[in-house]
XYZ file of N, CA and C in Angstrom:
525
model
N 0.490 -1.216 0.103
C 0.073 0.195 -0.098
C 0.700 1.319 -0.236
N 0.783 2.068 -1.214
C 1.440 3.430 -1.190
C 0.628 4.737 -0.944
N 1.406 5.658 -0.595
C 0.992 6.924 -0.191
C 0.352 7.621 -1.649
N -1.064 8.403 -1.894
C -1.392 8.562 -2.757
C -0.583 9.507 -3.685
N -0.171 10.755 -2.891
C 0.647 11.148 -3.748
C 2.103 11.285 -4.007
N 2.873 10.712 -3.114
C 4.481 10.299 -3.406
C 4.075 8.961 -3.695
N 3.664 8.237 -3.807
C 3.862 6.788 -4.054
C 4.744 6.137 -3.285
N 5.103 6.778 -2.050
C 5.800 5.827 -0.905
C 4.920 5.035 -0.203
N 5.796 3.778 0.155
C 4.996 2.722 0.933
C 4.725 2.998 2.163
N 3.842 2.838 2.664
C 2.931 2.893 3.817
C 3.705 2.122 5.002
N 3.776 2.182 6.255
C 4.206 0.953 6.960
C 3.168 -0.040 7.211
N 3.649 -1.558 7.283
C 2.725 -2.428 7.335
C 1.476 -2.179 8.175
N 2.108 -1.802 9.718
C 1.057 -1.758 10.650
C 0.279 -0.538 10.056
N 0.355 0.159 9.282
C -0.890 1.294 9.167
C -1.520 0.724 8.213
N -1.611 -0.026 7.140
C -2.330 -0.635 6.041
C -3.719 -0.954 6.322
N -4.256 -1.039 7.720
C -5.521 -1.311 7.870
C -6.457 -0.114 7.912
N -5.248 0.872 9.012
C -5.937 1.816 9.330
C -6.419 2.762 8.180
N -5.289 2.761 7.139
C -4.899 3.731 5.959
C -6.786 2.977 4.853
N -6.593 1.722 4.957
C -8.112 1.373 4.301
C -9.278 1.608 4.956
N -9.685 2.307 6.183
C -10.971 2.328 6.768
C -11.041 3.996 7.235
N -9.886 4.446 6.666
C -9.972 5.965 7.047
C -9.293 6.787 6.210
N -9.822 7.771 5.862
C -9.524 9.002 4.844
C -9.201 10.368 5.065
N -9.520 11.298 4.616
C -9.817 12.878 4.221
C -10.926 12.683 4.492
N -11.233 14.228 5.594
C -12.421 14.608 5.417
C -13.449 14.658 4.088
N -12.608 15.392 3.432
C -13.519 15.853 2.101
C -13.456 14.106 0.903
N -13.061 13.288 1.180
C -12.713 12.304 0.573
C -13.927 11.188 1.287
N -14.612 11.348 2.457
C -15.249 11.495 2.874
C -17.191 11.750 2.889
N -17.063 13.534 2.729
C -18.089 14.161 2.527
C -18.499 13.997 1.185
N -17.525 13.989 -0.057
C -18.130 14.216 -1.513
C -18.660 12.464 -1.778
N -18.743 11.660 -0.789
C -19.102 10.241 -1.371
C -20.832 10.375 -0.598
N -21.062 11.805 -0.136
C -22.664 11.161 0.907
C -23.610 12.523 0.112
N -24.680 11.814 0.169
C -25.927 13.282 -0.484
C -25.760 14.757 0.231
N -25.505 15.918 -0.297
C -25.493 17.136 -0.032
C -24.017 17.396 1.075
N -22.861 16.361 0.451
C -21.716 16.381 1.049
C -22.012 16.464 2.438
N -22.615 15.520 3.226
C -22.579 15.081 4.065
C -23.139 16.050 5.410
N -24.170 16.974 4.845
C -24.655 17.943 5.732
C -25.654 17.198 6.778
N -25.274 17.673 8.020
C -26.300 17.134 9.135
C -25.279 15.987 9.702
N -24.500 15.259 8.971
C -23.530 13.893 9.307
C -22.783 14.482 10.751
N -22.127 13.399 11.291
C -21.326 13.515 12.440
C -19.908 13.123 12.138
N -18.760 13.283 12.036
C -17.952 12.843 12.203
C -17.128 12.971 12.846
N -15.884 12.499 12.926
C -14.918 12.318 14.431
C -13.519 11.516 13.834
N -12.668 12.154 14.725
C -10.884 11.390 14.360
C -10.682 10.788 14.908
N -10.239 9.607 14.810
C -9.328 8.606 15.278
C -8.619 9.002 16.419
N -7.846 10.151 16.215
C -7.006 10.347 17.144
C -7.839 10.623 18.724
N -9.233 11.155 18.288
C -9.898 12.058 19.523
C -10.150 10.467 20.142
N -10.572 9.664 19.635
C -11.362 8.420 20.157
C -10.451 7.366 20.667
N -8.970 7.820 20.309
C -8.081 7.263 21.011
C -7.727 7.827 22.486
N -7.400 9.441 22.766
C -7.113 9.967 23.609
C -7.909 10.159 24.717
N -9.082 10.265 23.983
C -10.556 10.922 25.172
C -11.521 9.718 25.174
N -12.053 9.714 26.546
C -13.334 9.289 27.190
C -14.452 9.474 26.394
N -14.366 10.859 26.677
C -15.799 11.628 26.316
C -15.904 11.911 25.117
N -16.967 12.182 24.117
C -17.208 12.099 22.864
C -16.514 13.542 22.240
N -16.211 13.658 21.384
C -15.398 14.598 20.517
C -16.040 14.189 18.620
N -16.438 15.240 18.503
C -17.071 14.996 17.007
C -17.422 16.246 16.709
N -17.611 16.352 15.022
C -18.072 17.706 14.415
C -19.081 17.252 13.892
N -20.127 18.204 14.047
C -21.571 18.077 13.428
C -21.591 18.605 12.214
N -21.567 18.526 10.943
C -21.592 19.455 9.404
C -22.948 20.352 9.619
N -22.405 21.208 9.498
C -23.471 22.160 8.827
C -23.341 22.926 7.508
N -22.256 23.271 7.340
C -21.755 24.095 5.997
C -20.317 23.875 5.342
N -20.595 23.324 3.637
C -19.561 22.595 3.170
C -19.566 23.528 1.765
N -17.864 24.122 1.271
C -17.668 24.349 0.502
C -16.537 23.583 0.024
N -16.871 23.344 -1.267
C -16.216 22.366 -2.095
C -15.405 23.188 -2.940
N -13.952 22.414 -3.736
C -13.491 23.056 -4.184
C -13.441 22.101 -5.750
N -14.597 22.493 -6.802
C -14.458 21.856 -7.635
C -13.445 21.793 -8.505
N -13.148 22.467 -8.933
C -12.032 22.013 -9.795
C -10.582 21.072 -9.030
N -10.499 20.770 -7.865
C -10.043 19.408 -7.382
C -10.229 17.759 -8.064
N -9.420 17.249 -8.202
C -9.316 15.955 -8.158
C -9.952 14.973 -7.322
N -10.971 14.328 -7.778
C -11.854 13.806 -6.925
C -12.796 14.662 -5.937
N -12.591 15.925 -6.222
C -13.699 16.769 -5.170
C -13.017 16.523 -3.431
N -11.733 16.243 -3.611
C -11.168 16.310 -1.977
C -10.635 17.286 -1.347
N -11.126 18.734 -1.615
C -10.647 19.824 -1.239
C -11.483 20.259 -0.893
N -11.422 21.668 0.127
C -12.605 22.670 0.378
C -12.786 22.857 2.033
N -13.758 23.797 1.882
C -13.699 24.218 3.727
C -15.196 23.593 3.834
N -14.873 23.322 5.437
C -16.296 23.258 5.899
C -16.336 23.567 7.629
N -17.761 23.772 7.547
C -17.942 24.146 8.919
C -18.867 23.323 9.535
N -18.829 23.361 10.802
C -19.876 22.702 12.150
C -19.746 23.425 13.533
N -20.533 22.670 13.969
C -20.590 22.616 15.495
C -19.613 21.620 16.378
N -18.224 21.993 16.813
C -17.793 21.128 17.414
C -17.896 20.751 18.991
N -18.172 19.527 19.384
C -18.549 19.053 20.892
C -16.879 18.367 21.059
N -16.275 18.967 22.316
C -14.890 18.282 22.246
C -15.006 18.063 23.837
N -14.630 17.141 24.194
C -14.581 16.266 25.340
C -15.610 16.357 26.183
N -17.092 16.472 25.520
C -18.683 16.428 25.867
C -18.856 17.795 26.126
N -18.466 18.599 25.465
C -18.385 20.154 25.946
C -19.184 20.535 24.532
N -19.956 21.192 23.843
C -20.637 21.654 22.847
C -20.519 23.057 22.479
N -19.976 23.521 21.616
C -19.755 24.821 21.496
C -20.597 25.511 20.768
N -20.788 26.509 20.888
C -22.510 27.152 20.175
C -22.678 27.882 18.725
N -20.962 28.236 18.651
C -21.034 29.127 17.472
C -20.193 27.947 16.148
N -20.512 28.104 15.456
C -20.371 28.002 13.692
C -18.928 28.022 13.650
N -18.017 26.602 13.685
C -16.379 27.444 13.142
C -16.268 26.547 12.461
N -15.010 26.814 11.285
C -14.357 25.897 10.282
C -13.637 25.070 11.102
N -13.901 23.920 10.508
C -13.138 22.418 10.694
C -11.681 22.538 10.110
N -10.614 22.527 11.147
C -9.560 22.416 11.116
C -9.008 20.706 10.997
N -7.918 20.438 10.112
C -6.868 19.724 10.121
C -7.604 18.417 8.922
N -8.346 19.061 8.069
C -9.588 18.304 7.097
C -8.294 17.257 6.433
N -7.016 17.743 6.195
C -6.348 16.734 5.071
C -5.754 15.755 6.212
N -5.753 15.769 7.450
C -5.421 14.306 8.034
C -6.177 13.132 7.931
N -5.419 12.294 7.807
C -6.164 10.863 7.262
C -6.937 10.004 8.339
N -7.100 10.722 9.215
C -7.575 9.683 10.358
C -9.304 10.336 10.700
N -9.865 10.959 9.517
C -11.297 10.940 9.640
C -12.401 9.737 9.425
N -13.343 9.913 10.419
C -14.157 8.555 10.113
C -15.715 9.512 10.478
N -16.292 8.461 9.830
C -17.917 8.702 9.690
C -18.639 8.089 10.544
N -19.384 9.005 11.530
C -20.450 7.910 12.547
C -21.318 7.586 11.793
N -21.876 5.996 11.872
C -22.902 5.697 11.048
C -24.297 6.281 11.435
N -25.014 6.722 10.491
C -26.547 7.030 11.509
C -27.089 6.507 12.442
N -27.260 5.172 12.187
C -27.798 4.610 13.507
C -27.255 4.556 14.700
N -25.667 5.114 14.773
C -24.646 5.147 15.695
C -24.698 6.332 16.532
N -25.317 7.175 15.803
C -24.979 8.649 16.133
C -25.856 9.051 17.399
N -26.656 8.539 17.722
C -27.279 9.059 19.370
C -26.637 8.328 20.324
N -26.326 7.489 20.159
C -25.635 6.783 21.165
C -24.147 7.082 21.571
N -23.604 7.505 19.865
C -21.735 8.205 20.361
C -22.348 9.555 21.106
N -23.536 10.456 20.797
C -23.835 11.615 21.207
C -24.136 11.568 22.580
N -24.448 10.805 23.240
C -24.630 10.616 24.832
C -23.713 10.093 25.504
N -23.830 11.243 26.618
C -22.721 11.400 27.551
C -23.558 12.241 28.888
N -23.017 11.294 29.843
C -23.457 12.044 31.368
C -21.943 12.513 31.691
N -22.003 13.948 32.295
C -20.690 14.238 32.729
C -20.533 13.631 34.201
N -19.324 13.483 34.351
C -18.973 13.081 35.557
C -18.957 14.062 36.566
N -19.392 14.294 37.648
C -19.373 15.368 38.534
C -17.731 15.665 39.439
N -17.389 16.600 38.842
C -15.765 17.051 39.364
C -15.836 17.650 40.658
N -14.999 17.017 41.426
C -14.837 17.578 42.947
C -13.746 19.016 42.689
N -14.584 20.333 43.043
C -13.871 21.439 43.387
C -13.240 21.333 44.369
N -11.972 21.759 44.449
C -10.937 21.735 45.391
C -10.824 22.959 45.843
N -10.964 23.511 47.288
C -11.337 25.085 47.837
C -10.087 25.185 48.368
N -9.364 24.344 49.397
C -8.330 24.788 50.051
C -7.173 23.184 49.979
N -5.950 24.041 49.852
C -5.041 22.378 50.069
C -3.939 22.946 50.988
N -3.391 21.961 51.819
C -2.240 22.745 52.751
C -0.872 22.868 52.043
N -0.537 23.808 52.635
C 0.453 24.476 52.612
C 1.869 23.461 52.806
N 2.881 23.804 51.432
C 3.693 23.023 51.096
C 4.511 22.960 52.690
N 5.555 21.867 53.198
C 6.240 21.647 54.529
C 6.539 22.780 55.084
N 7.520 23.565 54.488
C 8.521 24.530 54.636
C 7.982 25.908 55.009
N 6.979 25.812 54.273
C 6.283 26.809 54.442
C 5.218 26.652 55.876
N 4.724 25.875 55.747
C 3.532 25.487 56.961
C 4.237 25.525 58.776
N 5.498 25.060 58.223
C 6.583 24.625 59.764
C 6.962 26.572 60.223
N 6.878 27.079 58.657
C 7.159 28.728 59.179
C 5.788 29.450 59.615
N 4.456 29.123 59.006
C 3.207 29.562 59.820
C 3.370 29.594 61.512
N 3.357 27.746 61.597
C 3.067 27.222 62.854
C 4.446 27.868 63.777
N 5.322 28.163 63.212
C 6.692 28.794 64.220
C 6.161 30.195 64.612
N 5.189 30.968 63.612
C 5.093 32.145 63.747
C 4.134 32.416 64.895
N 2.861 31.486 64.358
C 1.497 31.584 65.639
C 2.000 31.303 66.660
N 3.419 30.312 67.215
C 3.702 30.102 68.413
C 4.492 31.337 68.729
N 4.902 31.600 68.293
C 6.007 33.385 68.580
C 4.954 34.247 69.223
N 3.796 34.421 68.160
C 2.890 35.099 68.585
C 1.643 34.513 69.606
N 1.922 33.484 70.240
C 1.237 33.071 71.571
C -0.495 32.381 70.972
N -0.152 32.455 69.817
C -1.382 31.842 69.141
C -1.377 30.497 69.293
N -1.937 29.551 70.086
C -2.288 28.139 70.128
C -3.165 27.517 69.513
N -3.703 28.128 68.575
C -4.661 27.222 67.673
C -4.083 25.984 67.168
N -4.930 24.849 66.852
C -4.365 23.566 66.120
C -4.914 23.341 65.023
N -5.451 24.461 64.134
C -6.169 24.831 63.159
C -4.888 24.220 61.985
N -5.035 23.518 60.841
C -3.654 23.347 60.126
C -3.867 24.795 59.472
N -2.633 24.858 58.568
C -2.689 26.088 57.924
C -3.169 25.808 56.532
N -4.182 26.244 55.704
C -4.491 25.919 54.180
C -4.598 27.291 53.299
N -4.390 26.566 52.153
C -4.253 27.750 51.479
C -5.869 27.776 50.353
N -6.296 29.314 50.508
C -7.763 29.478 50.273
C -7.430 29.401 48.301
N -7.895 28.503 47.599
C -7.666 28.692 46.233
C -8.470 29.700 45.363
N -9.612 30.069 45.843
C -10.711 30.508 45.466
C -10.443 31.961 45.945
N -9.804 32.700 46.912
C -9.797 33.742 47.193
C -8.692 34.738 46.402
N -9.360 35.569 45.979
C -8.619 36.469 44.699
C -8.055 37.715 45.915
N -6.761 37.899 45.413
C -5.968 38.706 46.032
C -5.543 39.385 45.289
N -5.688 41.025 45.465
C -5.130 41.746 44.123
C -3.847 43.080 44.799
N -3.113 42.604 44.541
C -1.675 43.622 45.402
C -1.740 45.071 44.293
N -1.647 46.003 45.107
C -1.370 47.335 44.234
C -0.028 47.872 44.839
N 0.546 48.809 43.897
C 2.287 48.942 44.389
C 2.286 49.476 45.489
N 0.627 50.114 46.058
C 0.992 51.067 47.441
C 1.120 50.040 48.645
N 0.417 48.769 48.602
C 0.483 47.983 49.691
C 2.079 47.131 49.320
N 2.986 47.230 48.690
C 3.999 46.545 49.080
C 5.069 47.963 49.192
N 4.584 48.980 48.801
C 5.424 50.093 49.919
C 5.027 50.499 50.990
N 4.055 50.207 51.660
C 3.503 50.341 52.948
C 3.928 49.140 53.729
N 4.221 48.393 53.211
C 4.742 46.624 53.648
C 6.039 47.028 54.175
N 6.888 47.632 53.163
C 8.235 47.743 53.127
C 8.358 48.999 54.355
N 7.772 50.268 54.477
C 7.796 50.970 55.506
C 7.262 50.831 56.576
N 6.541 49.800 56.568
C 6.071 49.094 58.360
C 7.213 48.215 58.816
N 7.739 47.541 57.728
C 8.756 46.583 58.046
C 9.995 47.304 58.743
N 10.377 48.052 57.956
C 11.985 48.927 58.518
C 12.931 48.244 57.312
N 13.932 48.669 57.827
C 15.080 47.780 57.209
C 15.722 47.424 58.415
N 17.030 46.714 58.051
C 17.460 45.490 58.662
C 18.770 46.415 59.502
N 19.120 47.448 58.859
C 20.560 47.938 59.344
C 19.983 49.101 60.525
Protein backbone atom coordinates (compact mmCIF):
# COMPACT_ATOMS: atom_id res chain seq x y z
CA UNK A 1 0.00 0.00 0.00
CA UNK A 2 1.40 3.40 -1.00
CA UNK A 3 0.73 7.03 -0.23
CA UNK A 4 -1.57 8.61 -2.84
CA UNK A 5 0.59 11.51 -4.01
CA UNK A 6 4.19 10.56 -3.23
CA UNK A 7 3.95 6.86 -4.04
CA UNK A 8 6.02 5.92 -0.98
CA UNK A 9 5.06 2.73 0.85
CA UNK A 10 3.13 3.00 4.08
CA UNK A 11 4.31 0.97 7.08
CA UNK A 12 2.62 -2.44 7.20
CA UNK A 13 0.98 -1.68 10.55
CA UNK A 14 -0.75 1.36 9.01
CA UNK A 15 -2.39 -0.55 6.13
CA UNK A 16 -5.55 -1.53 8.01
CA UNK A 17 -6.13 2.00 9.29
CA UNK A 18 -5.43 3.53 5.89
CA UNK A 19 -8.13 1.34 4.33
CA UNK A 20 -10.77 2.42 6.85
CA UNK A 21 -9.87 6.08 7.22
CA UNK A 22 -9.53 8.96 4.84
CA UNK A 23 -9.42 12.72 4.58
CA UNK A 24 -12.58 14.59 5.52
CA UNK A 25 -13.55 15.59 2.00
CA UNK A 26 -12.99 12.08 0.69
CA UNK A 27 -15.74 11.06 3.13
CA UNK A 28 -18.03 14.03 2.50
CA UNK A 29 -17.97 13.85 -1.31
CA UNK A 30 -19.50 10.34 -1.15
CA UNK A 31 -22.55 11.51 0.83
CA UNK A 32 -25.71 13.26 -0.37
CA UNK A 33 -25.46 17.04 0.12
CA UNK A 34 -21.81 16.50 1.07
CA UNK A 35 -22.73 15.11 4.47
CA UNK A 36 -24.71 18.06 5.84
CA UNK A 37 -26.10 17.17 9.26
CA UNK A 38 -23.79 14.17 9.68
CA UNK A 39 -21.37 13.52 12.54
CA UNK A 40 -17.66 13.05 11.87
CA UNK A 41 -14.86 12.34 14.31
CA UNK A 42 -11.14 11.67 14.30
CA UNK A 43 -9.41 8.47 15.33
CA UNK A 44 -6.95 10.47 17.43
CA UNK A 45 -9.86 11.79 19.50
CA UNK A 46 -11.29 8.30 19.98
CA UNK A 47 -7.95 7.09 21.32
CA UNK A 48 -7.15 10.07 23.55
CA UNK A 49 -10.44 10.96 25.24
CA UNK A 50 -13.18 9.06 27.02
CA UNK A 51 -15.68 11.87 26.37
CA UNK A 52 -17.26 12.21 22.92
CA UNK A 53 -15.42 14.49 20.47
CA UNK A 54 -17.02 15.14 17.10
CA UNK A 55 -18.06 17.71 14.52
CA UNK A 56 -21.66 18.16 13.35
CA UNK A 57 -21.39 19.33 9.73
CA UNK A 58 -23.48 22.45 8.96
CA UNK A 59 -21.90 23.93 5.83
CA UNK A 60 -19.54 22.66 3.14
CA UNK A 61 -17.77 24.52 0.34
CA UNK A 62 -16.11 22.12 -2.06
CA UNK A 63 -13.33 23.01 -4.48
CA UNK A 64 -14.86 21.68 -7.71
CA UNK A 65 -11.59 22.12 -9.60
CA UNK A 66 -9.82 19.56 -7.39
CA UNK A 67 -9.47 15.99 -8.54
CA UNK A 68 -12.00 13.67 -6.83
CA UNK A 69 -13.55 16.69 -5.03
CA UNK A 70 -11.31 16.09 -2.03
CA UNK A 71 -10.48 19.73 -1.22
CA UNK A 72 -12.49 22.59 0.24
CA UNK A 73 -13.71 24.00 3.52
CA UNK A 74 -16.28 22.72 5.99
CA UNK A 75 -17.96 24.31 9.00
CA UNK A 76 -19.85 22.83 11.91
CA UNK A 77 -20.54 22.66 15.61
CA UNK A 78 -17.68 21.22 17.63
CA UNK A 79 -18.26 18.97 20.61
CA UNK A 80 -14.95 18.43 22.35
CA UNK A 81 -14.66 16.22 25.42
CA UNK A 82 -18.42 16.33 25.93
CA UNK A 83 -18.73 20.13 25.77
CA UNK A 84 -20.64 21.50 22.77
CA UNK A 85 -19.63 24.92 21.46
CA UNK A 86 -22.55 27.07 20.27
CA UNK A 87 -20.86 28.93 17.42
CA UNK A 88 -20.20 27.48 13.99
CA UNK A 89 -16.46 27.09 13.38
CA UNK A 90 -14.40 26.10 10.39
CA UNK A 91 -13.17 22.53 10.70
CA UNK A 92 -9.40 22.40 10.85
CA UNK A 93 -7.05 19.53 9.94
CA UNK A 94 -9.35 18.36 7.12
CA UNK A 95 -6.38 16.88 5.24
CA UNK A 96 -5.43 14.49 8.06
CA UNK A 97 -6.06 10.84 7.19
CA UNK A 98 -7.85 9.86 10.40
CA UNK A 99 -11.42 11.10 9.82
CA UNK A 100 -14.32 8.71 10.37
CA UNK A 101 -18.00 9.15 9.59
CA UNK A 102 -20.22 8.00 12.46
CA UNK A 103 -22.96 5.72 11.03
CA UNK A 104 -26.49 7.16 11.21
CA UNK A 105 -27.78 4.39 13.48
CA UNK A 106 -24.92 4.95 15.97
CA UNK A 107 -25.08 8.77 16.15
CA UNK A 108 -27.41 9.01 19.17
CA UNK A 109 -25.41 6.44 21.12
CA UNK A 110 -22.16 8.19 20.16
CA UNK A 111 -23.46 11.62 21.26
CA UNK A 112 -24.87 10.34 24.57
CA UNK A 113 -22.74 11.53 27.45
CA UNK A 114 -23.33 12.02 31.15
CA UNK A 115 -20.68 14.28 32.65
CA UNK A 116 -18.87 13.03 35.72
CA UNK A 117 -19.23 15.35 38.67
CA UNK A 118 -15.96 17.16 39.21
CA UNK A 119 -14.92 17.73 42.80
CA UNK A 120 -13.78 21.33 43.16
CA UNK A 121 -10.94 21.68 45.63
CA UNK A 122 -11.07 24.98 47.49
CA UNK A 123 -8.37 24.48 50.12
CA UNK A 124 -4.97 22.77 49.89
CA UNK A 125 -2.30 22.38 52.59
CA UNK A 126 0.79 24.58 52.55
CA UNK A 127 4.12 23.07 51.51
CA UNK A 128 6.02 21.60 54.52
CA UNK A 129 8.59 24.36 54.99
CA UNK A 130 6.03 27.16 54.66
CA UNK A 131 3.68 25.26 57.00
CA UNK A 132 6.47 25.03 59.60
CA UNK A 133 7.16 28.76 59.25
CA UNK A 134 3.46 29.62 59.75
CA UNK A 135 3.18 27.36 62.80
CA UNK A 136 6.38 28.87 64.26
CA UNK A 137 4.99 32.38 63.67
CA UNK A 138 1.73 31.44 65.42
CA UNK A 139 3.62 29.96 68.36
CA UNK A 140 5.80 33.08 68.59
CA UNK A 141 2.69 35.30 68.67
CA UNK A 142 1.14 33.11 71.36
CA UNK A 143 -1.70 31.72 69.23
CA UNK A 144 -2.05 28.09 70.19
CA UNK A 145 -4.88 27.09 67.84
CA UNK A 146 -4.48 23.62 66.37
CA UNK A 147 -6.04 24.52 63.07
CA UNK A 148 -4.01 23.32 60.08
CA UNK A 149 -2.93 26.21 57.80
CA UNK A 150 -4.56 25.89 54.37
CA UNK A 151 -4.31 27.86 51.12
CA UNK A 152 -7.64 29.20 49.84
CA UNK A 153 -7.54 28.64 46.07
CA UNK A 154 -10.64 30.71 45.33
CA UNK A 155 -9.56 33.78 47.26
CA UNK A 156 -8.65 36.56 44.87
CA UNK A 157 -6.04 38.95 46.20
CA UNK A 158 -5.13 42.03 44.24
CA UNK A 159 -1.89 43.67 45.30
CA UNK A 160 -1.29 47.28 44.35
CA UNK A 161 2.03 49.11 44.36
CA UNK A 162 0.94 50.99 47.50
CA UNK A 163 0.53 47.70 49.37
CA UNK A 164 4.18 46.74 48.87
CA UNK A 165 5.42 50.25 49.70
CA UNK A 166 3.43 50.27 52.94
CA UNK A 167 4.70 46.79 53.85
CA UNK A 168 8.29 47.93 53.32
CA UNK A 169 7.75 51.07 55.45
CA UNK A 170 6.05 49.13 58.24
CA UNK A 171 8.77 46.50 58.33
CA UNK A 172 11.62 48.99 58.35
CA UNK A 173 15.17 48.30 57.32
CA UNK A 174 17.39 45.59 58.83
CA UNK A 175 20.27 48.02 59.52
